[in-house]
PDB file of C-alpha atoms in Angstrom:
ATOM      1  CA  UNK A   1       0.000   0.000   0.000  1.00 72.00           C
ATOM      2  CA  UNK A   2       1.218   3.492  -0.842  1.00 81.00           C
ATOM      3  CA  UNK A   3      -0.960   4.910   1.934  1.00 93.00           C
ATOM      4  CA  UNK A   4      -1.871   8.567   1.456  1.00 96.00           C
ATOM      5  CA  UNK A   5      -0.074  10.318  -1.384  1.00 96.00           C
ATOM      6  CA  UNK A   6      -0.013  14.028  -2.183  1.00 97.00           C
ATOM      7  CA  UNK A   7       1.248  15.919  -5.200  1.00 97.00           C
ATOM      8  CA  UNK A   8       3.013  18.215  -5.676  1.00 97.00           C
ATOM      9  CA  UNK A   9       5.415  18.376  -2.714  1.00 95.00           C
ATOM     10  CA  UNK A  10       6.221  22.032  -3.354  1.00 96.00           C
ATOM     11  CA  UNK A  11       4.439  24.725  -5.344  1.00 96.00           C
ATOM     12  CA  UNK A  12       4.893  28.444  -5.895  1.00 97.00           C
ATOM     13  CA  UNK A  13       1.932  30.417  -7.233  1.00 97.00           C
ATOM     14  CA  UNK A  14       1.346  34.023  -8.089  1.00 97.00           C
ATOM     15  CA  UNK A  15      -1.595  35.837  -6.538  1.00 97.00           C
ATOM     16  CA  UNK A  16      -4.743  35.114  -8.497  1.00 97.00           C
ATOM     17  CA  UNK A  17      -3.584  31.838 -10.034  1.00 97.00           C
ATOM     18  CA  UNK A  18      -5.592  28.673  -9.480  1.00 96.00           C
ATOM     19  CA  UNK A  19      -4.349  25.166  -8.892  1.00 96.00           C
ATOM     20  CA  UNK A  20      -5.340  21.749  -7.589  1.00 97.00           C
ATOM     21  CA  UNK A  21      -3.554  19.854  -4.845  1.00 98.00           C
ATOM     22  CA  UNK A  22      -3.945  16.147  -5.414  1.00 98.00           C
ATOM     23  CA  UNK A  23      -4.584  13.571  -2.694  1.00 98.00           C
ATOM     24  CA  UNK A  24      -5.101   9.846  -3.108  1.00 98.00           C
ATOM     25  CA  UNK A  25      -5.328   6.873  -0.761  1.00 97.00           C
ATOM     26  CA  UNK A  26      -5.343   3.158  -1.515  1.00 96.00           C
ATOM     27  CA  UNK A  27      -6.707   1.887   1.809  1.00 94.00           C
ATOM     28  CA  UNK A  28     -10.391   2.137   0.878  1.00 94.00           C
ATOM     29  CA  UNK A  29     -10.913   4.689   3.633  1.00 94.00           C
ATOM     30  CA  UNK A  30     -14.295   6.379   3.773  1.00 93.00           C
ATOM     31  CA  UNK A  31     -13.185   9.570   5.517  1.00 93.00           C
ATOM     32  CA  UNK A  32     -10.758  12.021   3.926  1.00 95.00           C
ATOM     33  CA  UNK A  33      -9.808  15.510   4.980  1.00 95.00           C
ATOM     34  CA  UNK A  34      -7.605  18.475   4.139  1.00 97.00           C
ATOM     35  CA  UNK A  35      -5.734  20.509   6.741  1.00 96.00           C
ATOM     36  CA  UNK A  36      -3.479  23.494   6.628  1.00 97.00           C
ATOM     37  CA  UNK A  37      -0.611  24.024   9.024  1.00 94.00           C
ATOM     38  CA  UNK A  38       0.667  27.498   9.788  1.00 93.00           C
ATOM     39  CA  UNK A  39       3.477  28.541  12.177  1.00 86.00           C
ATOM     40  CA  UNK A  40       2.289  28.859  15.778  1.00 80.00           C
ATOM     41  CA  UNK A  41      -1.088  27.307  15.003  1.00 84.00           C
ATOM     42  CA  UNK A  42      -2.404  23.819  15.161  1.00 85.00           C
ATOM     43  CA  UNK A  43      -3.566  21.976  12.087  1.00 92.00           C
ATOM     44  CA  UNK A  44      -6.857  23.440  10.899  1.00 94.00           C
ATOM     45  CA  UNK A  45      -9.500  21.556   8.961  1.00 94.00           C
ATOM     46  CA  UNK A  46     -10.336  23.009   5.543  1.00 96.00           C
ATOM     47  CA  UNK A  47     -12.790  20.469   4.079  1.00 96.00           C
ATOM     48  CA  UNK A  48     -13.638  16.870   4.698  1.00 94.00           C
ATOM     49  CA  UNK A  49     -15.546  14.015   3.104  1.00 95.00           C
ATOM     50  CA  UNK A  50     -17.273  11.046   4.721  1.00 91.00           C
ATOM     51  CA  UNK A  51     -17.582   9.155   1.460  1.00 93.00           C
ATOM     52  CA  UNK A  52     -17.708   9.454  -2.314  1.00 94.00           C
ATOM     53  CA  UNK A  53     -20.063  12.231  -3.347  1.00 94.00           C
ATOM     54  CA  UNK A  54     -20.230  13.763   0.151  1.00 94.00           C
ATOM     55  CA  UNK A  55     -18.159  16.760   1.234  1.00 96.00           C
ATOM     56  CA  UNK A  56     -18.495  19.353   3.951  1.00 94.00           C
ATOM     57  CA  UNK A  57     -16.741  22.459   5.187  1.00 94.00           C
ATOM     58  CA  UNK A  58     -14.302  22.516   8.024  1.00 92.00           C
ATOM     59  CA  UNK A  59     -12.962  25.385  10.081  1.00 90.00           C
ATOM     60  CA  UNK A  60     -11.291  27.427   7.305  1.00 95.00           C
ATOM     61  CA  UNK A  61     -13.014  26.617   3.976  1.00 96.00           C
ATOM     62  CA  UNK A  62     -12.968  30.020   2.294  1.00 96.00           C
ATOM     63  CA  UNK A  63     -10.990  30.125  -0.943  1.00 96.00           C
ATOM     64  CA  UNK A  64     -10.949  26.336  -1.353  1.00 97.00           C
ATOM     65  CA  UNK A  65     -13.152  23.822  -3.144  1.00 97.00           C
ATOM     66  CA  UNK A  66     -13.194  20.045  -2.943  1.00 97.00           C
ATOM     67  CA  UNK A  67     -14.939  17.166  -4.639  1.00 96.00           C
ATOM     68  CA  UNK A  68     -15.006  13.435  -3.988  1.00 97.00           C
ATOM     69  CA  UNK A  69     -15.997  11.558  -7.125  1.00 96.00           C
ATOM     70  CA  UNK A  70     -14.211   8.349  -6.056  1.00 97.00           C
ATOM     71  CA  UNK A  71     -13.304   6.769  -2.726  1.00 96.00           C
ATOM     72  CA  UNK A  72      -9.603   7.079  -3.564  1.00 97.00           C
ATOM     73  CA  UNK A  73      -9.221  10.721  -4.587  1.00 97.00           C
ATOM     74  CA  UNK A  74      -9.906  13.976  -2.769  1.00 98.00           C
ATOM     75  CA  UNK A  75      -8.454  16.975  -4.654  1.00 98.00           C
ATOM     76  CA  UNK A  76      -8.282  20.446  -3.113  1.00 98.00           C
ATOM     77  CA  UNK A  77      -8.734  23.382  -5.469  1.00 98.00           C
ATOM     78  CA  UNK A  78      -7.505  26.890  -4.830  1.00 96.00           C
ATOM     79  CA  UNK A  79      -9.757  29.127  -6.880  1.00 92.00           C
ATOM     80  CA  UNK A  80      -7.725  32.364  -6.843  1.00 96.00           C
ATOM     81  CA  UNK A  81      -4.588  32.060  -4.745  1.00 96.00           C
ATOM     82  CA  UNK A  82      -3.838  34.690  -2.116  1.00 97.00           C
ATOM     83  CA  UNK A  83      -0.701  35.209   0.004  1.00 97.00           C
ATOM     84  CA  UNK A  84      -2.780  34.212   3.058  1.00 96.00           C
ATOM     85  CA  UNK A  85      -2.977  30.719   1.576  1.00 97.00           C
ATOM     86  CA  UNK A  86       0.781  30.260   1.900  1.00 97.00           C
ATOM     87  CA  UNK A  87       0.928  27.201   4.135  1.00 97.00           C
ATOM     88  CA  UNK A  88       1.691  23.521   4.358  1.00 96.00           C
ATOM     89  CA  UNK A  89      -1.281  21.400   3.338  1.00 97.00           C
ATOM     90  CA  UNK A  90      -1.881  17.896   4.623  1.00 97.00           C
ATOM     91  CA  UNK A  91      -4.366  15.373   3.360  1.00 97.00           C
ATOM     92  CA  UNK A  92      -5.481  12.596   5.696  1.00 95.00           C
ATOM     93  CA  UNK A  93      -7.725   9.565   5.585  1.00 95.00           C
ATOM     94  CA  UNK A  94      -9.285   7.102   8.012  1.00 91.00           C
ATOM     95  CA  UNK A  95     -11.801   4.312   7.946  1.00 89.00           C
ATOM     96  CA  UNK A  96     -15.365   5.279   8.808  1.00 80.00           C
ATOM     97  CA  UNK A  97     -16.414   5.188  12.455  1.00 75.00           C
ATOM     98  CA  UNK A  98     -15.287   7.161  15.474  1.00 69.00           C
ATOM     99  CA  UNK A  99     -12.372   5.193  16.797  1.00 68.00           C
ATOM    100  CA  UNK A 100      -9.906   4.708  13.993  1.00 76.00           C
ATOM    101  CA  UNK A 101      -6.595   6.527  13.754  1.00 84.00           C
ATOM    102  CA  UNK A 102      -5.945   8.956  10.948  1.00 89.00           C
ATOM    103  CA  UNK A 103      -3.256   8.519   8.271  1.00 93.00           C
ATOM    104  CA  UNK A 104      -1.538  11.619   6.911  1.00 95.00           C
ATOM    105  CA  UNK A 105       0.013  12.345   3.556  1.00 96.00           C
ATOM    106  CA  UNK A 106       3.524  13.845   3.322  1.00 95.00           C
ATOM    107  CA  UNK A 107       2.271  17.388   2.829  1.00 95.00           C
ATOM    108  CA  UNK A 108       2.428  20.059   0.135  1.00 96.00           C
ATOM    109  CA  UNK A 109       4.306  23.283   0.841  1.00 95.00           C
ATOM    110  CA  UNK A 110       2.569  26.104  -1.022  1.00 97.00           C
ATOM    111  CA  UNK A 111       3.915  29.621  -1.386  1.00 97.00           C
ATOM    112  CA  UNK A 112       1.781  32.364  -2.898  1.00 97.00           C
ATOM    113  CA  UNK A 113       3.654  35.504  -3.938  1.00 96.00           C
TER     114      UNK A 113
ATOM    115  CA  UNK B   1      -9.218  29.812  24.588  1.00 64.00           C
ATOM    116  CA  UNK B   2      -8.261  26.893  22.370  1.00 79.00           C
ATOM    117  CA  UNK B   3     -10.159  23.678  22.876  1.00 89.00           C
ATOM    118  CA  UNK B   4      -6.844  21.800  23.044  1.00 94.00           C
ATOM    119  CA  UNK B   5      -3.878  23.243  24.911  1.00 95.00           C
ATOM    120  CA  UNK B   6      -0.412  21.711  25.031  1.00 96.00           C
ATOM    121  CA  UNK B   7       2.459  22.456  27.349  1.00 96.00           C
ATOM    122  CA  UNK B   8       5.217  23.209  27.102  1.00 97.00           C
ATOM    123  CA  UNK B   9       5.366  24.763  23.635  1.00 95.00           C
ATOM    124  CA  UNK B  10       9.105  24.124  23.435  1.00 96.00           C
ATOM    125  CA  UNK B  11      11.222  21.659  25.375  1.00 98.00           C
ATOM    126  CA  UNK B  12      14.964  21.087  25.220  1.00 98.00           C
ATOM    127  CA  UNK B  13      16.544  18.228  27.145  1.00 98.00           C
ATOM    128  CA  UNK B  14      19.667  16.125  27.280  1.00 98.00           C
ATOM    129  CA  UNK B  15      19.849  12.618  25.928  1.00 98.00           C
ATOM    130  CA  UNK B  16      18.612  10.098  28.461  1.00 97.00           C
ATOM    131  CA  UNK B  17      16.205  12.414  30.260  1.00 98.00           C
ATOM    132  CA  UNK B  18      12.579  11.496  30.990  1.00 98.00           C
ATOM    133  CA  UNK B  19      10.269  13.703  28.962  1.00 98.00           C
ATOM    134  CA  UNK B  20       6.672  14.672  29.701  1.00 98.00           C
ATOM    135  CA  UNK B  21       4.396  16.607  27.355  1.00 98.00           C
ATOM    136  CA  UNK B  22       0.947  17.604  28.549  1.00 98.00           C
ATOM    137  CA  UNK B  23      -2.360  18.086  26.781  1.00 98.00           C
ATOM    138  CA  UNK B  24      -5.529  19.567  28.263  1.00 97.00           C
ATOM    139  CA  UNK B  25      -8.839  19.803  26.456  1.00 96.00           C
ATOM    140  CA  UNK B  26     -12.162  21.419  27.189  1.00 93.00           C
ATOM    141  CA  UNK B  27     -14.682  19.324  25.249  1.00 88.00           C
ATOM    142  CA  UNK B  28     -16.161  15.881  25.667  1.00 88.00           C
ATOM    143  CA  UNK B  29     -14.193  13.473  23.534  1.00 89.00           C
ATOM    144  CA  UNK B  30     -14.494  10.026  22.012  1.00 87.00           C
ATOM    145  CA  UNK B  31     -10.720   9.649  21.511  1.00 90.00           C
ATOM    146  CA  UNK B  32      -7.429  11.474  21.906  1.00 94.00           C
ATOM    147  CA  UNK B  33      -4.529  11.153  19.502  1.00 95.00           C
ATOM    148  CA  UNK B  34      -0.828  11.795  19.898  1.00 97.00           C
ATOM    149  CA  UNK B  35       0.997  12.506  16.659  1.00 96.00           C
ATOM    150  CA  UNK B  36       4.652  13.022  15.801  1.00 96.00           C
ATOM    151  CA  UNK B  37       5.913  15.400  13.133  1.00 95.00           C
ATOM    152  CA  UNK B  38       9.553  15.107  12.197  1.00 89.00           C
ATOM    153  CA  UNK B  39      11.627  17.959  10.733  1.00 81.00           C
ATOM    154  CA  UNK B  40      10.959  16.572   7.264  1.00 76.00           C
ATOM    155  CA  UNK B  41       7.305  17.413   7.852  1.00 77.00           C
ATOM    156  CA  UNK B  42       5.543  14.052   7.747  1.00 88.00           C
ATOM    157  CA  UNK B  43       2.978  13.319  10.451  1.00 93.00           C
ATOM    158  CA  UNK B  44       2.599   9.882  11.974  1.00 92.00           C
ATOM    159  CA  UNK B  45       0.161   8.639  14.552  1.00 92.00           C
ATOM    160  CA  UNK B  46       1.733   7.461  17.808  1.00 95.00           C
ATOM    161  CA  UNK B  47      -1.275   6.672  19.948  1.00 93.00           C
ATOM    162  CA  UNK B  48      -5.023   6.768  19.930  1.00 93.00           C
ATOM    163  CA  UNK B  49      -6.606   6.333  23.344  1.00 92.00           C
ATOM    164  CA  UNK B  50      -9.913   6.880  25.085  1.00 90.00           C
ATOM    165  CA  UNK B  51      -9.005   5.681  28.580  1.00 92.00           C
ATOM    166  CA  UNK B  52      -6.110   4.519  30.713  1.00 94.00           C
ATOM    167  CA  UNK B  53      -2.631   4.099  29.357  1.00 96.00           C
ATOM    168  CA  UNK B  54      -0.822   2.797  26.278  1.00 95.00           C
ATOM    169  CA  UNK B  55       2.850   1.961  25.762  1.00 96.00           C
ATOM    170  CA  UNK B  56       4.930   1.532  22.610  1.00 93.00           C
ATOM    171  CA  UNK B  57       8.594   0.989  23.281  1.00 95.00           C
ATOM    172  CA  UNK B  58       9.912   4.054  25.122  1.00 97.00           C
ATOM    173  CA  UNK B  59       6.691   6.020  24.603  1.00 97.00           C
ATOM    174  CA  UNK B  60       3.842   6.009  27.112  1.00 98.00           C
ATOM    175  CA  UNK B  61       0.546   7.877  26.767  1.00 98.00           C
ATOM    176  CA  UNK B  62      -1.961   8.332  29.565  1.00 98.00           C
ATOM    177  CA  UNK B  63      -5.355   9.943  29.699  1.00 97.00           C
ATOM    178  CA  UNK B  64      -7.587  11.061  32.574  1.00 96.00           C
ATOM    179  CA  UNK B  65     -11.072  11.550  31.167  1.00 93.00           C
ATOM    180  CA  UNK B  66     -12.460  13.139  34.347  1.00 93.00           C
ATOM    181  CA  UNK B  67      -9.708  15.765  34.419  1.00 95.00           C
ATOM    182  CA  UNK B  68      -9.684  16.174  30.608  1.00 96.00           C
ATOM    183  CA  UNK B  69      -5.929  15.708  30.525  1.00 97.00           C
ATOM    184  CA  UNK B  70      -3.418  13.513  28.741  1.00 98.00           C
ATOM    185  CA  UNK B  71       0.331  13.131  28.983  1.00 98.00           C
ATOM    186  CA  UNK B  72       2.911  11.743  26.619  1.00 98.00           C
ATOM    187  CA  UNK B  73       6.071  10.414  28.245  1.00 98.00           C
ATOM    188  CA  UNK B  74       9.347   9.457  26.616  1.00 98.00           C
ATOM    189  CA  UNK B  75      11.774   7.397  28.661  1.00 97.00           C
ATOM    190  CA  UNK B  76      15.529   7.359  27.967  1.00 97.00           C
ATOM    191  CA  UNK B  77      15.150  10.141  25.388  1.00 97.00           C
ATOM    192  CA  UNK B  78      17.371  10.113  22.289  1.00 97.00           C
ATOM    193  CA  UNK B  79      18.232  12.793  19.715  1.00 96.00           C
ATOM    194  CA  UNK B  80      16.099  10.918  17.166  1.00 95.00           C
ATOM    195  CA  UNK B  81      13.082  11.718  19.364  1.00 96.00           C
ATOM    196  CA  UNK B  82      13.510  15.384  18.376  1.00 96.00           C
ATOM    197  CA  UNK B  83      10.255  16.323  16.665  1.00 96.00           C
ATOM    198  CA  UNK B  84       7.017  18.212  17.148  1.00 96.00           C
ATOM    199  CA  UNK B  85       4.485  16.254  19.181  1.00 97.00           C
ATOM    200  CA  UNK B  86       0.848  17.069  18.531  1.00 97.00           C
ATOM    201  CA  UNK B  87      -2.188  16.276  20.649  1.00 97.00           C
ATOM    202  CA  UNK B  88      -5.548  16.051  18.887  1.00 94.00           C
ATOM    203  CA  UNK B  89      -9.008  15.195  20.166  1.00 92.00           C
ATOM    204  CA  UNK B  90     -12.056  13.788  18.459  1.00 88.00           C
ATOM    205  CA  UNK B  91     -14.915  15.589  20.130  1.00 82.00           C
ATOM    206  CA  UNK B  92     -18.229  13.894  20.739  1.00 80.00           C
ATOM    207  CA  UNK B  93     -20.057  16.729  18.973  1.00 75.00           C
ATOM    208  CA  UNK B  94     -17.638  16.875  16.074  1.00 64.00           C
ATOM    209  CA  UNK B  95     -18.088  13.214  15.163  1.00 63.00           C
ATOM    210  CA  UNK B  96     -15.282  12.496  12.686  1.00 68.00           C
ATOM    211  CA  UNK B  97     -13.377  15.767  13.042  1.00 79.00           C
ATOM    212  CA  UNK B  98     -10.107  16.207  14.941  1.00 87.00           C
ATOM    213  CA  UNK B  99      -9.220  19.349  16.877  1.00 90.00           C
ATOM    214  CA  UNK B 100      -5.479  19.885  17.194  1.00 93.00           C
ATOM    215  CA  UNK B 101      -3.230  21.436  19.784  1.00 94.00           C
ATOM    216  CA  UNK B 102      -0.469  23.772  18.673  1.00 93.00           C
ATOM    217  CA  UNK B 103       2.219  21.154  19.170  1.00 95.00           C
ATOM    218  CA  UNK B 104       5.258  20.833  21.414  1.00 96.00           C
ATOM    219  CA  UNK B 105       8.659  21.177  19.803  1.00 96.00           C
ATOM    220  CA  UNK B 106      11.045  18.732  21.498  1.00 97.00           C
ATOM    221  CA  UNK B 107      14.803  18.921  21.036  1.00 97.00           C
ATOM    222  CA  UNK B 108      17.031  16.264  22.560  1.00 97.00           C
ATOM    223  CA  UNK B 109      20.701  17.174  22.658  1.00 97.00           C
ATOM    224  CA  UNK B 110      23.378  14.448  22.653  1.00 96.00           C
TER     225      UNK B 110
END
């Protein structure tokens, strides 16, 4: 199993550009989520999905879109990048249910200039 | 006030010392997680617990549900233990969502 994979590892964008951060998992997990990690702050939930076709907003959803057309993939789209979106982004997945641990991808470091 | 508070924020110790990192939370939870983030950035799960105590090698995690408090202990610390340790809780209201502490940066000097 590859686990949770994310691409790209690094990305530099100019303000106003759009892009998609890719996330995939091969563990047949129902639950997938996107977090951002900023200095001095804990990981914050952007969007999450409890299964294919179902997504919902997290704590900081503005400026981001997600979709979940398959169980495996959960892309995060930045519609019009802003410097405030400079961050490290982590995708994570877990089986459904309340008691399973979460598996994290390696992260994408995004810089918006 | 954050729902999950960790202390200390930074901790430097000498190799071999016994390390304790604390986590306090203010919500009812179904589980608490301890995570490790190495300088390379990847995050791995160390423990998931809802009561009592768990041990993996030199790592021990305890939780007191009544006091809403958990501790992560490292015995015989080693420079390779240097990392950021993150506490996260799965609240009863939040169902699947995790709420994270700010992390504790641990540095073990040889």
